[in-house]
């Protein structure tokens, strides 16, 4: 099972996704603002904005919030100008980690990220040191109780999805980034609820972390990164066996 989807499943069972709803909205608003600033406020003419709005709708963000974020991005309303930065490094167990940030203070952000890596026994690396280990994909996670495999497979592939991966407790729908909005909208139109929907860096290969202590250190690093206000997304190529993941969760 891919590390990112397993991690999302564990967080959901712990209730962390609901507890962090406000933080999720903040990150989505930042992405919408930046997309609108860089490519304009026309959703049909701005693929990145369309993708960002689709992700926001997948999280049930109110329409008014989305429209305000677009206007802040285009300058119609006052808003903060965020800078995009991606940091790469290695966490406990040699796991490759990518940290996508949006910040109004680069110095603060890099200091925070470097400290979190160091505290966990990892280290930041140079640009592109691990990005080659990942493919950028649209990822939609659906709980298996939410729909049947046949219904999801038919709807997803018909809308342009690349693949539907059947996992222990979820279905993982993968798309090209440009097809993410169309696929997520098609599944929503079918009434299929999402556990998570985003543009993610999917690892080409994974590193198994079978030691409980190392796995616990890794989870602490990933959680601390996700809790940082400047961090948008965290991607890692770990694969922790189910028994170990359950023991540390």
CSV table of C-alpha atoms in Angstrom, one decimal:
chain,number,residue,atom,x,y,z
A,1,UNK,CA,0.0,0.0,0.0
A,2,UNK,CA,1.4,3.4,-0.9
A,3,UNK,CA,2.6,5.4,2.0
A,4,UNK,CA,0.6,8.5,1.3
A,5,UNK,CA,-2.7,6.7,1.1
A,6,UNK,CA,-2.0,4.5,4.2
A,7,UNK,CA,-1.1,7.7,6.2
A,8,UNK,CA,-4.3,9.3,5.1
A,9,UNK,CA,-6.3,6.3,6.2
A,10,UNK,CA,-4.7,6.3,9.7
A,11,UNK,CA,-5.3,10.0,10.2
A,12,UNK,CA,-8.9,9.6,9.2
A,13,UNK,CA,-9.5,6.8,11.7
A,14,UNK,CA,-8.0,8.9,14.4
A,15,UNK,CA,-10.3,11.7,13.6
A,16,UNK,CA,-7.4,14.0,12.7
A,17,UNK,CA,-8.9,15.0,9.3
A,18,UNK,CA,-12.0,16.4,10.9
A,19,UNK,CA,-10.0,18.2,13.6
A,20,UNK,CA,-7.8,19.8,11.0
A,21,UNK,CA,-10.7,21.0,8.7
A,22,UNK,CA,-9.9,24.6,9.4
A,23,UNK,CA,-6.2,24.1,8.5
A,24,UNK,CA,-7.2,22.2,5.3
A,25,UNK,CA,-9.4,25.2,4.3
A,26,UNK,CA,-6.5,27.6,4.9
A,27,UNK,CA,-4.2,25.6,2.7
A,28,UNK,CA,-6.8,25.4,-0.1
A,29,UNK,CA,-7.4,29.1,0.1
A,30,UNK,CA,-3.7,29.8,-0.3
A,31,UNK,CA,-3.5,27.6,-3.4
A,32,UNK,CA,-6.6,29.3,-4.9
A,33,UNK,CA,-5.1,32.7,-4.3
A,34,UNK,CA,-1.7,31.8,-5.8
A,35,UNK,CA,-3.4,30.1,-8.8
A,36,UNK,CA,-5.5,33.2,-9.4
A,37,UNK,CA,-2.6,35.6,-9.0
A,38,UNK,CA,-0.5,33.7,-11.5
A,39,UNK,CA,-3.1,32.7,-14.1
A,40,UNK,CA,-6.1,35.0,-13.6
A,41,UNK,CA,-9.5,34.4,-12.1
A,42,UNK,CA,-11.2,32.7,-15.0
A,43,UNK,CA,-11.6,29.0,-13.9
A,44,UNK,CA,-12.1,27.8,-17.5
A,45,UNK,CA,-9.0,29.6,-18.7
A,46,UNK,CA,-6.7,28.7,-15.8
A,47,UNK,CA,-6.1,25.0,-15.3
A,48,UNK,CA,-4.3,25.4,-12.0
A,49,UNK,CA,-7.2,27.4,-10.6
A,50,UNK,CA,-9.7,24.9,-11.8
A,51,UNK,CA,-7.8,22.1,-10.1
A,52,UNK,CA,-7.6,24.1,-6.9
A,53,UNK,CA,-11.3,24.9,-6.9
A,54,UNK,CA,-12.1,21.2,-7.6
A,55,UNK,CA,-10.0,20.2,-4.5
A,56,UNK,CA,-11.8,22.9,-2.4
A,57,UNK,CA,-15.2,21.6,-3.6
A,58,UNK,CA,-14.1,18.0,-2.7
A,59,UNK,CA,-13.6,19.2,0.8
A,60,UNK,CA,-17.0,20.9,0.8
A,61,UNK,CA,-15.6,24.4,1.1
A,62,UNK,CA,-18.4,27.0,0.8
A,63,UNK,CA,-18.7,28.8,-2.5
A,64,UNK,CA,-18.3,32.2,-0.9
A,65,UNK,CA,-14.9,31.2,0.5
A,66,UNK,CA,-13.8,30.1,-2.9
A,67,UNK,CA,-14.9,33.3,-4.6
A,68,UNK,CA,-13.2,35.5,-1.9
A,69,UNK,CA,-10.0,33.6,-2.3
A,70,UNK,CA,-10.1,34.1,-6.1
A,71,UNK,CA,-10.7,37.8,-5.7
A,72,UNK,CA,-7.8,38.1,-3.2
A,73,UNK,CA,-5.6,36.4,-5.7
A,74,UNK,CA,-6.5,38.7,-8.6
A,75,UNK,CA,-6.2,41.8,-6.4
A,76,UNK,CA,-9.9,42.6,-6.3
A,77,UNK,CA,-9.7,42.1,-2.5
A,78,UNK,CA,-6.7,42.7,-0.3
A,79,UNK,CA,-4.7,39.6,0.5
A,80,UNK,CA,-1.2,38.3,1.4
A,81,UNK,CA,1.3,37.6,-1.4
A,82,UNK,CA,2.6,34.0,-0.8
A,83,UNK,CA,5.8,32.6,-2.2
A,84,UNK,CA,5.9,28.9,-3.3
A,85,UNK,CA,8.9,26.9,-2.1
A,86,UNK,CA,9.5,23.1,-2.1
A,87,UNK,CA,12.0,21.6,0.4
A,88,UNK,CA,13.4,18.0,0.0
A,89,UNK,CA,15.3,15.8,2.3
A,90,UNK,CA,15.5,12.4,4.1
A,91,UNK,CA,13.6,11.4,7.2
A,92,UNK,CA,14.2,8.5,9.7
A,93,UNK,CA,14.9,5.2,7.9
A,94,UNK,CA,16.1,7.0,4.8
A,95,UNK,CA,12.6,7.9,3.7
A,96,UNK,CA,12.5,10.6,1.0
A,97,UNK,CA,10.4,13.6,2.0
A,98,UNK,CA,9.1,16.5,-0.1
A,99,UNK,CA,7.6,19.5,1.7
A,100,UNK,CA,5.6,22.0,-0.4
A,101,UNK,CA,5.2,25.4,1.3
A,102,UNK,CA,3.5,28.7,0.7
A,103,UNK,CA,5.0,31.5,2.8
A,104,UNK,CA,5.3,35.2,3.3
A,105,UNK,CA,8.6,34.7,5.1
A,106,UNK,CA,11.1,32.4,3.5
A,107,UNK,CA,13.7,32.7,6.3
A,108,UNK,CA,11.2,31.6,8.9
A,109,UNK,CA,9.9,28.7,6.9
A,110,UNK,CA,13.3,27.2,6.0
A,111,UNK,CA,14.4,27.5,9.6
A,112,UNK,CA,11.3,25.7,10.9
A,113,UNK,CA,11.5,22.9,8.3
A,114,UNK,CA,15.2,22.4,8.9
A,115,UNK,CA,14.7,22.2,12.7
A,116,UNK,CA,11.9,19.6,12.3
A,117,UNK,CA,14.0,17.4,10.1
A,118,UNK,CA,17.0,17.7,12.5
A,119,UNK,CA,14.9,17.0,15.6
A,120,UNK,CA,13.6,13.8,14.0
A,121,UNK,CA,17.1,12.6,13.0
A,122,UNK,CA,16.7,13.5,9.3
A,123,UNK,CA,18.2,16.2,7.1
A,124,UNK,CA,17.3,18.6,4.4
A,125,UNK,CA,19.0,18.1,1.0
A,126,UNK,CA,19.6,20.0,-2.1
A,127,UNK,CA,16.8,20.9,-4.6
A,128,UNK,CA,15.8,17.9,-6.7
A,129,UNK,CA,17.6,15.4,-4.5
A,130,UNK,CA,14.4,13.3,-4.0
A,131,UNK,CA,11.8,14.7,-6.4
A,132,UNK,CA,12.9,12.3,-9.1
A,133,UNK,CA,11.6,9.5,-6.9
A,134,UNK,CA,8.0,10.8,-7.3
A,135,UNK,CA,5.4,11.3,-10.0
A,136,UNK,CA,2.9,14.2,-9.8
A,137,UNK,CA,-0.6,12.8,-9.9
A,138,UNK,CA,-4.2,13.6,-9.0
A,139,UNK,CA,-5.2,11.4,-6.1
A,140,UNK,CA,-8.7,10.7,-4.8
A,141,UNK,CA,-9.2,8.4,-1.9
A,142,UNK,CA,-12.6,6.8,-1.4
A,143,UNK,CA,-13.6,4.6,1.5
A,144,UNK,CA,-14.6,1.1,0.3
A,145,UNK,CA,-17.9,1.4,2.1
A,146,UNK,CA,-18.8,4.5,0.1
A,147,UNK,CA,-19.3,2.7,-3.2
A,148,UNK,CA,-18.7,-0.6,-5.1
A,149,UNK,CA,-15.5,-1.3,-7.0
A,150,UNK,CA,-17.4,-1.7,-10.3
A,151,UNK,CA,-19.3,1.6,-9.9
A,152,UNK,CA,-16.2,3.6,-9.0
A,153,UNK,CA,-14.1,2.0,-11.7
A,154,UNK,CA,-16.7,2.7,-14.4
A,155,UNK,CA,-17.2,6.3,-13.3
A,156,UNK,CA,-13.5,7.1,-12.8
A,157,UNK,CA,-12.2,5.6,-16.0
A,158,UNK,CA,-15.0,7.1,-18.1
A,159,UNK,CA,-14.1,10.5,-16.7
A,160,UNK,CA,-10.4,10.1,-17.6
A,161,UNK,CA,-8.8,8.5,-14.6
A,162,UNK,CA,-5.6,6.6,-15.2
A,163,UNK,CA,-6.1,3.8,-12.6
A,164,UNK,CA,-8.2,2.7,-9.6
A,165,UNK,CA,-6.1,0.9,-7.0
A,166,UNK,CA,-8.0,-1.4,-4.6
A,167,UNK,CA,-6.5,-1.2,-1.1
A,168,UNK,CA,-7.4,-2.7,2.3
A,169,UNK,CA,-9.9,0.0,3.3
A,170,UNK,CA,-9.9,2.4,0.4
A,171,UNK,CA,-10.0,2.8,-3.3
A,172,UNK,CA,-7.2,5.1,-4.7
A,173,UNK,CA,-8.1,6.9,-7.9
A,174,UNK,CA,-5.1,8.2,-9.8
A,175,UNK,CA,-5.3,10.8,-12.6
A,176,UNK,CA,-3.0,13.1,-14.6
A,177,UNK,CA,-2.9,16.5,-12.9
A,178,UNK,CA,-4.8,18.1,-15.8
A,179,UNK,CA,-7.6,15.5,-15.5
A,180,UNK,CA,-8.0,15.8,-11.7
A,181,UNK,CA,-10.8,18.4,-11.8
A,182,UNK,CA,-12.9,16.5,-14.4
A,183,UNK,CA,-12.6,13.2,-12.6
A,184,UNK,CA,-13.3,14.6,-9.1
A,185,UNK,CA,-16.3,16.5,-10.5
A,186,UNK,CA,-17.6,13.4,-12.2
A,187,UNK,CA,-17.4,11.3,-9.0
A,188,UNK,CA,-19.1,14.0,-7.0
A,189,UNK,CA,-21.9,14.1,-9.5
A,190,UNK,CA,-22.3,10.3,-8.9
A,191,UNK,CA,-22.7,11.1,-5.1
A,192,UNK,CA,-19.4,9.4,-4.3
A,193,UNK,CA,-17.9,10.9,-1.1
A,194,UNK,CA,-14.1,11.4,-0.8
A,195,UNK,CA,-11.8,10.6,2.1
A,196,UNK,CA,-9.2,12.9,0.5
A,197,UNK,CA,-8.7,14.6,-2.9
A,198,UNK,CA,-5.5,16.5,-4.0
A,199,UNK,CA,-2.6,16.7,-6.3
A,200,UNK,CA,0.0,14.5,-4.8
A,201,UNK,CA,3.5,13.3,-5.4
A,202,UNK,CA,3.1,9.5,-5.7
A,203,UNK,CA,6.3,7.6,-5.0
A,204,UNK,CA,7.7,5.4,-7.8
A,205,UNK,CA,9.2,3.0,-5.2
A,206,UNK,CA,8.7,2.8,-1.4
A,207,UNK,CA,11.1,2.3,1.5
A,208,UNK,CA,9.8,-0.2,4.1
A,209,UNK,CA,10.0,1.0,7.7
A,210,UNK,CA,9.4,-2.1,9.8
A,211,UNK,CA,11.0,-0.9,13.1
A,212,UNK,CA,8.5,0.7,15.5
A,213,UNK,CA,10.9,3.3,16.9
A,214,UNK,CA,11.9,4.5,13.4
A,215,UNK,CA,8.3,4.5,12.3
A,216,UNK,CA,7.2,6.5,15.3
A,217,UNK,CA,10.0,9.1,14.6
A,218,UNK,CA,8.9,9.3,11.0
A,219,UNK,CA,5.3,9.9,11.9
A,220,UNK,CA,6.3,12.6,14.4
A,221,UNK,CA,8.3,14.3,11.6
A,222,UNK,CA,5.4,14.1,9.1
A,223,UNK,CA,2.8,15.3,11.7
A,224,UNK,CA,5.0,18.2,12.8
A,225,UNK,CA,5.5,19.3,9.2
A,226,UNK,CA,1.8,19.1,8.4
A,227,UNK,CA,1.0,21.1,11.5
A,228,UNK,CA,3.2,24.0,10.3
A,229,UNK,CA,1.1,26.9,9.0
A,230,UNK,CA,3.5,27.5,6.1
A,231,UNK,CA,3.3,23.9,4.8
A,232,UNK,CA,0.8,23.0,2.1
A,233,UNK,CA,1.6,19.4,1.4
A,234,UNK,CA,4.0,16.7,2.7
A,235,UNK,CA,4.9,13.7,0.5
A,236,UNK,CA,7.0,10.7,1.5
A,237,UNK,CA,7.9,7.3,0.0
A,238,UNK,CA,7.5,5.2,3.1
A,239,UNK,CA,5.7,1.9,3.5
A,240,UNK,CA,5.0,0.9,7.1
A,241,UNK,CA,3.6,-2.6,7.6
A,242,UNK,CA,0.0,-2.6,8.9
A,243,UNK,CA,0.9,-4.1,12.3
A,244,UNK,CA,3.5,-1.5,12.9
A,245,UNK,CA,1.3,1.4,11.8
A,246,UNK,CA,-1.5,0.2,14.1
A,247,UNK,CA,0.9,-0.2,17.0
A,248,UNK,CA,2.1,3.4,16.7
A,249,UNK,CA,-1.1,5.1,15.8
